[in-house]
Structure formats: structure tokens, C-alpha cells
mmCIF file of C-alpha atoms in Angstrom:
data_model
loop_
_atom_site.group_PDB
_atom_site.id
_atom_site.type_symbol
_atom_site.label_atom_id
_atom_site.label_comp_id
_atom_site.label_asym_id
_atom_site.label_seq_id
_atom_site.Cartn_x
_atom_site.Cartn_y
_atom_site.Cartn_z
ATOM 1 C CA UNK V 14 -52.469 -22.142 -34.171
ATOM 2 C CA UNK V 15 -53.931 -23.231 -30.586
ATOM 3 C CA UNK V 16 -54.861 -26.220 -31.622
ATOM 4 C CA UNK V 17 -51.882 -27.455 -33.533
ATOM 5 C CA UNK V 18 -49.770 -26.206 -30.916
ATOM 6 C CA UNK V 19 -52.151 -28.839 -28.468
ATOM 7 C CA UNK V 20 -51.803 -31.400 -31.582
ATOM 8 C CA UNK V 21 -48.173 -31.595 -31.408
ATOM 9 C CA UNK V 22 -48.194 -31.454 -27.105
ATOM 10 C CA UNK V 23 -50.082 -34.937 -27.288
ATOM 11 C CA UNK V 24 -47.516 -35.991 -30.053
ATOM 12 C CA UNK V 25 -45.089 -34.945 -27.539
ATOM 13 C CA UNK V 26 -46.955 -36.596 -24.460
ATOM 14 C CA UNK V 27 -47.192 -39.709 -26.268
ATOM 15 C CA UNK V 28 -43.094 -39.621 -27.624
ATOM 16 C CA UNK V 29 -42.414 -39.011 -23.894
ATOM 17 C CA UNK V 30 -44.121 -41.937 -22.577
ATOM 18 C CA UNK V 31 -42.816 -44.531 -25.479
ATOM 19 C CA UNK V 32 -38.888 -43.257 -24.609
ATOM 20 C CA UNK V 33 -39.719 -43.654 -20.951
ATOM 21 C CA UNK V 34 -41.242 -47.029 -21.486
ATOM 22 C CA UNK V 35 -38.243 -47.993 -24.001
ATOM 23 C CA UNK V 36 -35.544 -47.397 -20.982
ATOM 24 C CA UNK V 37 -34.520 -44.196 -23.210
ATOM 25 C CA UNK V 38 -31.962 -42.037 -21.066
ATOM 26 C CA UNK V 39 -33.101 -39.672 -18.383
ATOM 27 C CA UNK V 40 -32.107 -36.453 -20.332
ATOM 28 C CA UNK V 41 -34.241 -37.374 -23.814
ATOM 29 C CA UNK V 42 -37.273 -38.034 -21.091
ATOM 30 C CA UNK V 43 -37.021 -34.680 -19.960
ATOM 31 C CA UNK V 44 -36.243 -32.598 -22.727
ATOM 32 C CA UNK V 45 -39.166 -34.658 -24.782
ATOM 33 C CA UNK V 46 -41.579 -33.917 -21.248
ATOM 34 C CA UNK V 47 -40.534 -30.113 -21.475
ATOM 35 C CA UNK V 48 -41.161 -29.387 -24.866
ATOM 36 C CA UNK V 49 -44.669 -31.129 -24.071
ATOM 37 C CA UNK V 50 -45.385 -28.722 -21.421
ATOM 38 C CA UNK V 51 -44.726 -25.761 -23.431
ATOM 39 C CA UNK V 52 -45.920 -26.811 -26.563
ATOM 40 C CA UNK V 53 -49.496 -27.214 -23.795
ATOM 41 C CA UNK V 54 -48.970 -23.914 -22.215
ATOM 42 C CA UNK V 55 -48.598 -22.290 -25.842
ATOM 43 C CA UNK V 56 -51.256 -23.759 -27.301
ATOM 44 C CA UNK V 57 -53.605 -23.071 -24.069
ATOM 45 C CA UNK V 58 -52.445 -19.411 -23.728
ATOM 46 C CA UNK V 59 -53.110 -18.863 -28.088
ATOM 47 C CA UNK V 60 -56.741 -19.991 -27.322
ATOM 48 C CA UNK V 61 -57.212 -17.804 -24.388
ATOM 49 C CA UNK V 62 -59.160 -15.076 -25.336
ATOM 50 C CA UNK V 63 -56.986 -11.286 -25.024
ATOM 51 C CA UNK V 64 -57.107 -8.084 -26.233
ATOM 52 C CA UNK V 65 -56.550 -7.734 -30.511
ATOM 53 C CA UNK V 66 -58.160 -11.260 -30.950
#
């Protein structure tokens, strides 16, 4: 699940840079860029190794 989860953050990354190139409006930018981040944190925290794993 890690590594989908880090799939979909460059999917994200990459939508986020296309509506920022595209003169998309300020809110779609950020709400794309924040759903990146924790679609990265997710995905980096599932792969961390913890206790039950």
C-alpha cells in the first residue's frame, strides 16, 4: 500500500505542477499540492517499519 500511496503522490506532484503551469486558480494549486503531501507522508509512514508489521 506504501508504494501506491507514493505512486499516486507523484501523480499528484505532477497534476500540481501542470495546473500551476496552466494559470489554474490558486485554491486547485493548493488543494492538488496538499493531497500530494499527504498522499507522501502516508505512503512514507506505511513503509516505515513498526510494531505488528
Amino acid at each position: 500500500m506504501g508504494t501506491v500511496l507514493l505512486i499516486l503522490a507523484g501523480v499528484l506532484v505532477g497534476g500540481t505542477w501542470s495546473l500551476h503551469k496552466q494559470g489554474a486558480p490558486r485554491a486547485a494549486v493548493v488543494v492538488t499540492g496538499l493531497l500530494a503531501v499527504l498522499a507522501t507522508v502516508g505512503g512514507l509512514l506505511w513503509l516505515l517499519p513498526g510494531e505488528g508489521s
